[in-house]
GROMACS .gro file of C-alpha atoms in nm:
model
  281
    1MET     CA    1  13.520   6.814  -4.673
    2TYR     CA    2  13.632   6.453  -4.758
    3ILE     CA    3  13.936   6.423  -5.000
    4LEU     CA    4  14.014   6.085  -5.149
    5ASN     CA    5  14.363   6.123  -5.247
    6GLU     CA    6  14.501   6.387  -4.991
    7LYS     CA    7  14.866   6.358  -5.110
    8ASP     CA    8  14.807   6.458  -5.463
    9TYR     CA    9  14.541   6.720  -5.337
   10ILE     CA   10  14.782   6.904  -5.088
   11ARG     CA   11  15.093   6.876  -5.334
   12SER     CA   12  14.854   7.069  -5.603
   13VAL     CA   13  14.741   7.338  -5.332
   14LEU     CA   14  15.095   7.405  -5.220
   15ALA     CA   15  15.227   7.428  -5.578
   16SER     CA   16  14.949   7.683  -5.660
   17LYS     CA   17  14.981   7.891  -5.344
   18LYS     CA   18  14.625   7.929  -5.338
   19LYS     CA   19  14.361   7.793  -5.078
   20PRO     CA   20  14.039   7.630  -5.239
   21GLU     CA   21  13.725   7.798  -5.123
   22ASP     CA   22  13.589   7.483  -4.993
   23LEU     CA   23  13.889   7.397  -4.799
   24SER     CA   24  13.889   7.512  -4.443
   25ILE     CA   25  14.204   7.674  -4.299
   26GLY     CA   26  14.214   7.405  -4.014
   27TYR     CA   27  14.224   7.103  -4.262
   28LEU     CA   28  14.481   7.305  -4.486
   29ILE     CA   29  14.706   7.314  -4.184
   30VAL     CA   30  14.654   6.942  -4.118
   31LEU     CA   31  14.718   6.844  -4.475
   32THR     CA   32  15.041   7.081  -4.502
   33ALA     CA   33  15.188   6.954  -4.173
   34LYS     CA   34  15.143   6.588  -4.284
   35TYR     CA   35  15.291   6.644  -4.605
   36TYR     CA   36  15.618   6.803  -4.476
   37TYR     CA   37  15.640   6.569  -4.187
   38ILE     CA   38  15.597   6.256  -4.417
   39HIS     CA   39  15.883   6.387  -4.657
   40ASN     CA   40  16.116   6.449  -4.355
   41GLU     CA   41  16.050   6.237  -4.039
   42ASN     CA   42  16.380   6.376  -3.894
   43ILE     CA   43  16.251   6.728  -3.897
   44GLU     CA   44  16.219   6.910  -3.545
   45LYS     CA   45  15.896   7.021  -3.417
   46GLU     CA   46  15.996   7.387  -3.424
   47GLN     CA   47  16.106   7.360  -3.787
   48LEU     CA   48  15.777   7.201  -3.884
   49VAL     CA   49  15.566   7.453  -3.716
   50LYS     CA   50  15.794   7.733  -3.886
   51ILE     CA   51  15.750   7.558  -4.256
   52VAL     CA   52  15.371   7.508  -4.203
   53THR     CA   53  15.326   7.864  -4.088
   54ASN     CA   54  15.515   8.012  -4.379
   55LYS     CA   55  15.330   7.786  -4.624
   56ILE     CA   56  15.002   7.910  -4.493
   57SER     CA   57  15.096   8.271  -4.489
   58ASP     CA   58  15.234   8.249  -4.847
   59MET     CA   59  14.885   8.174  -4.976
   60MET     CA   60  14.758   8.521  -4.878
   61ILE     CA   61  14.423   8.401  -4.738
   62TYR     CA   62  14.177   8.673  -4.701
   63GLY     CA   63  14.099   8.720  -4.332
   64TYR     CA   64  14.387   8.489  -4.209
   65GLN     CA   65  14.565   8.624  -3.917
   66GLU     CA   66  14.888   8.423  -3.802
   67TYR     CA   67  14.838   8.500  -3.431
   68LYS     CA   68  14.502   8.337  -3.426
   69TRP     CA   69  14.621   8.029  -3.569
   70ILE     CA   70  14.960   7.957  -3.442
   71ARG     CA   71  14.823   7.746  -3.162
   72LYS     CA   72  14.639   7.530  -3.401
   73ILE     CA   73  14.945   7.495  -3.605
   74GLU     CA   74  15.150   7.397  -3.305
   75LYS     CA   75  14.875   7.143  -3.194
   76VAL     CA   76  14.858   6.980  -3.514
   77CYS     CA   77  15.246   6.947  -3.548
   78ASP     CA   78  15.254   6.810  -3.178
   79ILE     CA   79  15.069   6.485  -3.300
   80PHE     CA   80  15.394   6.380  -3.479
   81TYR     CA   81  15.617   6.390  -3.169
   82ASP     CA   82  15.622   6.184  -2.843
   83ASN     CA   83  15.677   6.395  -2.555
   84GLU     CA   84  15.782   6.208  -2.233
   85LYS     CA   85  15.633   6.460  -2.021
   86ASP     CA   86  15.285   6.422  -2.198
   87LYS     CA   87  15.316   6.058  -2.174
   88LYS     CA   88  15.374   6.049  -1.794
   89SER     CA   89  15.093   6.275  -1.722
   90ASN     CA   90  14.853   6.125  -1.982
   91LYS     CA   91  14.769   6.471  -2.114
   92LYS     CA   92  14.842   6.373  -2.469
   93GLU     CA   93  14.592   6.139  -2.637
   94GLU     CA   94  14.726   5.838  -2.824
   95ILE     CA   95  14.742   5.902  -3.175
   96ASN     CA   96  14.719   5.608  -3.430
   97GLU     CA   97  14.995   5.590  -3.679
   98LYS     CA   98  14.746   5.604  -3.975
   99ASP     CA   99  14.638   5.948  -3.847
  100LYS     CA  100  14.979   6.060  -3.930
  101GLN     CA  101  14.961   5.963  -4.279
  102LEU     CA  102  14.784   6.132  -4.596
  103ARG     CA  103  14.505   5.918  -4.750
  104GLU     CA  104  14.577   5.794  -5.106
  105LEU     CA  105  14.238   5.621  -5.192
  106LYS     CA  106  14.127   5.552  -5.540
  107TYR     CA  107  13.791   5.498  -5.439
  108VAL     CA  108  13.557   5.397  -5.138
  109PRO     CA  109  13.372   5.056  -5.196
  110ILE     CA  110  13.013   4.979  -5.111
  111TYR     CA  111  12.932   4.627  -5.080
  112GLN     CA  112  12.642   4.413  -5.203
  113GLU     CA  113  12.522   4.323  -4.843
  114GLU     CA  114  12.507   4.700  -4.780
  115ILE     CA  115  12.316   4.796  -5.082
  116ASP     CA  116  12.064   4.499  -4.993
  117LEU     CA  117  12.010   4.645  -4.652
  118ILE     CA  118  12.000   4.991  -4.794
  119ASN     CA  119  11.742   4.886  -5.052
  120SER     CA  120  11.527   4.734  -4.796
  121LEU     CA  121  11.465   5.065  -4.611
  122PRO     CA  122  11.125   5.212  -4.632
  123ASN     CA  123  11.195   5.547  -4.809
  124ASP     CA  124  11.457   5.745  -4.986
  125ARG     CA  125  11.571   5.959  -4.704
  126GLN     CA  126  11.656   5.666  -4.500
  127LYS     CA  127  11.833   5.492  -4.789
  128LYS     CA  128  12.034   5.797  -4.890
  129LEU     CA  129  12.149   5.858  -4.533
  130MET     CA  130  12.241   5.496  -4.471
  131PHE     CA  131  12.433   5.511  -4.812
  132THR     CA  132  12.636   5.812  -4.688
  133LEU     CA  133  12.686   5.675  -4.333
  134TYR     CA  134  12.858   5.353  -4.503
  135ALA     CA  135  13.068   5.570  -4.727
  136VAL     CA  136  13.191   5.807  -4.463
  137ALA     CA  137  13.253   5.528  -4.194
  138ARG     CA  138  13.446   5.341  -4.448
  139TYR     CA  139  13.640   5.665  -4.552
  140MET     CA  140  13.709   5.720  -4.170
  141ASP     CA  141  13.847   5.373  -4.120
  142SER     CA  142  13.763   5.353  -3.764
  143ASP     CA  143  13.582   5.009  -3.722
  144GLY     CA  144  13.263   5.166  -3.858
  145TRP     CA  145  13.255   5.465  -3.632
  146ILE     CA  146  13.186   5.812  -3.747
  147ASN     CA  147  13.320   6.068  -3.498
  148LYS     CA  148  13.158   6.397  -3.478
  149LYS     CA  149  13.190   6.644  -3.205
  150ASP     CA  150  12.900   6.864  -3.267
  151LEU     CA  151  12.577   6.940  -3.470
  152ARG     CA  152  12.794   7.124  -3.731
  153GLY     CA  153  12.966   6.792  -3.810
  154LEU     CA  154  12.646   6.612  -3.828
  155SER     CA  155  12.489   6.841  -4.057
  156GLU     CA  156  12.770   6.784  -4.292
  157ILE     CA  157  12.654   6.443  -4.317
  158PHE     CA  158  12.322   6.534  -4.420
  159LYS     CA  159  12.445   6.767  -4.681
  160LEU     CA  160  12.657   6.491  -4.825
  161ALA     CA  161  12.338   6.270  -4.836
  162ASN     CA  162  12.148   6.558  -5.022
  163ILE     CA  163  11.886   6.568  -4.739
  164THR     CA  164  11.754   6.907  -4.617
  165LEU     CA  165  11.565   6.893  -4.300
  166THR     CA  166  11.506   7.087  -3.976
  167SER     CA  167  11.725   6.976  -3.669
  168ASP     CA  168  11.413   6.793  -3.510
  169LYS     CA  169  11.350   6.605  -3.835
  170LYS     CA  170  11.713   6.506  -3.872
  171ASN     CA  171  11.694   6.367  -3.519
  172GLU     CA  172  11.383   6.162  -3.587
  173LEU     CA  173  11.539   6.016  -3.916
  174LEU     CA  174  11.841   5.912  -3.700
  175HIS     CA  175  11.618   5.770  -3.442
  176GLU     CA  176  11.435   5.552  -3.697
  177LEU     CA  177  11.762   5.393  -3.803
  178TYR     CA  178  11.873   5.363  -3.442
  179LYS     CA  179  11.543   5.205  -3.336
  180ASN     CA  180  11.580   4.942  -3.616
  181GLY     CA  181  11.934   4.845  -3.530
  182TYR     CA  182  12.090   4.996  -3.829
  183ILE     CA  183  12.304   5.240  -3.659
  184TYR     CA  184  12.456   5.284  -3.306
  185PHE     CA  185  12.542   5.587  -3.076
  186GLY     CA  186  12.840   5.636  -2.882
  187LYS     CA  187  12.801   5.616  -2.486
  188GLN     CA  188  12.970   5.963  -2.432
  189ILE     CA  189  12.728   6.250  -2.415
  190ASP     CA  190  12.950   6.520  -2.526
  191ASN     CA  191  12.982   6.403  -2.889
  192LEU     CA  192  12.734   6.275  -3.166
  193ASN     CA  193  12.947   5.955  -3.269
  194ILE     CA  194  12.765   5.709  -3.496
  195ARG     CA  195  12.871   5.349  -3.564
  196VAL     CA  196  12.744   5.127  -3.856
  197ASN     CA  197  12.815   4.761  -3.922
  198LEU     CA  198  13.041   4.759  -4.234
  199ALA     CA  199  13.033   4.458  -4.446
  200GLU     CA  200  13.314   4.210  -4.461
  201SER     CA  201  13.316   4.099  -4.808
  202ASP     CA  202  13.490   4.096  -5.161
  203ASN     CA  203  13.160   4.160  -5.340
  204VAL     CA  204  13.206   4.530  -5.421
  205VAL     CA  205  12.912   4.656  -5.605
  206TYR     CA  206  12.974   5.042  -5.635
  207LYS     CA  207  13.303   5.247  -5.605
  208ILE     CA  208  13.263   5.607  -5.484
  209LYS     CA  209  13.532   5.807  -5.674
  210GLU     CA  210  13.391   6.165  -5.615
  211PHE     CA  211  13.302   6.221  -5.235
  212SER     CA  212  13.004   6.476  -5.276
  213ASN     CA  213  12.643   6.430  -5.352
  214LEU     CA  214  12.635   6.072  -5.200
  215GLY     CA  215  12.261   6.055  -5.181
  216ASN     CA  216  12.210   6.140  -5.521
  217GLN     CA  217  12.489   5.902  -5.629
  218TYR     CA  218  12.272   5.648  -5.448
  219ILE     CA  219  11.942   5.737  -5.627
  220GLY     CA  220  12.129   5.797  -5.974
  221ASN     CA  221  12.278   5.445  -5.953
  222PHE     CA  222  12.034   5.235  -5.758
  223LYS     CA  223  11.667   5.376  -5.800
  224LYS     CA  224  11.491   5.249  -6.097
  225GLY     CA  225  11.415   5.536  -6.330
  226TYR     CA  226  11.684   5.776  -6.226
  227ARG     CA  227  12.039   5.844  -6.297
  228GLN     CA  228  12.302   6.096  -6.176
  229CYS     CA  229  12.346   6.413  -6.381
  230ALA     CA  230  12.658   6.368  -6.606
  231ASN     CA  231  12.812   6.690  -6.516
  232PRO     CA  232  13.072   6.619  -6.263
  233SER     CA  233  13.033   6.952  -6.096
  234CYS     CA  234  12.660   6.921  -6.054
  235GLY     CA  235  12.562   6.565  -5.924
  236LYS     CA  236  12.186   6.616  -5.922
  237ARG     CA  237  11.945   6.322  -5.949
  238VAL     CA  238  11.782   6.313  -6.293
  239LYS     CA  239  11.448   6.137  -6.369
  240MET     CA  240  11.480   5.941  -6.686
  241THR     CA  241  11.186   6.090  -6.894
  242ALA     CA  242  11.389   6.009  -7.215
  243PRO     CA  243  11.618   5.713  -7.295
  244ASN     CA  244  11.912   5.939  -7.392
  245ARG     CA  245  11.853   6.206  -7.099
  246ILE     CA  246  12.197   6.240  -6.907
  247TYR     CA  247  12.196   6.589  -6.765
  248CYS     CA  248  11.955   6.770  -6.527
  249SER     CA  249  11.738   7.063  -6.677
  250LYS     CA  250  11.974   7.332  -6.557
  251CYS     CA  251  12.291   7.166  -6.689
  252ALA     CA  252  12.111   7.087  -7.019
  253GLU     CA  253  12.016   7.444  -7.089
  254GLU     CA  254  12.355   7.556  -6.992
  255ILE     CA  255  12.523   7.311  -7.236
  256ASP     CA  256  12.262   7.403  -7.518
  257ARG     CA  257  12.349   7.767  -7.458
  258GLU     CA  258  12.733   7.689  -7.487
  259LYS     CA  259  12.675   7.497  -7.810
  260ALA     CA  260  12.465   7.783  -7.958
  261LYS     CA  261  12.755   8.020  -7.883
  262ASP     CA  262  13.005   7.779  -8.044
  263ARG     CA  263  12.766   7.748  -8.350
  264MET     CA  264  12.737   8.131  -8.383
  265LYS     CA  265  13.119   8.165  -8.339
  266LYS     CA  266  13.169   7.922  -8.617
  267LEU     CA  267  12.919   8.102  -8.849
  268ARG     CA  268  13.080   8.450  -8.783
  269ASN     CA  269  13.427   8.303  -8.864
  270HIS     CA  270  13.293   8.141  -9.178
  271LYS     CA  271  13.134   8.477  -9.289
  272MET     CA  272  13.463   8.660  -9.227
  273PHE     CA  273  13.653   8.399  -9.416
  274GLU     CA  274  13.412   8.445  -9.707
  275ALA     CA  275  13.428   8.817  -9.703
  276ASP     CA  276  13.831   8.802  -9.705
  277SER     CA  277  13.818   8.558  -9.988
  278MET     CA  278  13.594   8.796 -10.204
  279LYS     CA  279  13.825   9.085 -10.124
  280ASN     CA  280  14.125   8.894 -10.240
  281ALA     CA  281  13.954   8.744 -10.540
   0.00000   0.00000   0.00000
């Protein structure tokens, strides 16, 4: 899950005391710890752990058991504190200051040079994946690196790109981009890190304001004859079979049904009004 404005998002979640279905418990812990640390940088680690533990427990998450997650909570809270013993033993990885902050992005930009490269690729799958890789790399803000530890993390990238393939076909697609010099792999064999060359330019051609359905966003905005479904919760690509078509077939049918319900409701209310008027006449 990728959230552009983490600060506003976690504030809303904490106020509602409900975990959104698409938010993992691990990510919820990270956001909660960051939120309370940022608002009180003098807080002691033990106190931060207690606050995060209580806030997660208050949400009454189905299946959540505190004893299974307390180590995760402690580990997350630990990143905000420098322990001299850990420093000397080099047990603790160095944490960048920006990793301690909550993201407050209005959008993720895509530049003309990147779109030109994407448009030069031979098929839609490569184009959608490359568009997604540019977007995720810029969101990560790690010099073009997309750090994924396992196949699950990599599958998330393909889901964002609206690409459904077998594992073998996914590897073939990545190999094609790698072979042609569009992406690079990390040297370590225990991860699936990917790097892209991000453009350094002021020529922003597209702003990603909803970090979902990225592949369809590319097709809907840059492939002739297509657009993206106007329903924000859908995001499917729509072939322009008519000049005024803005919804996919499924959303169009749903909207038509809702309009029909509204018409019937207005008609019933009108008939009831007329009947009441005749009684009172």
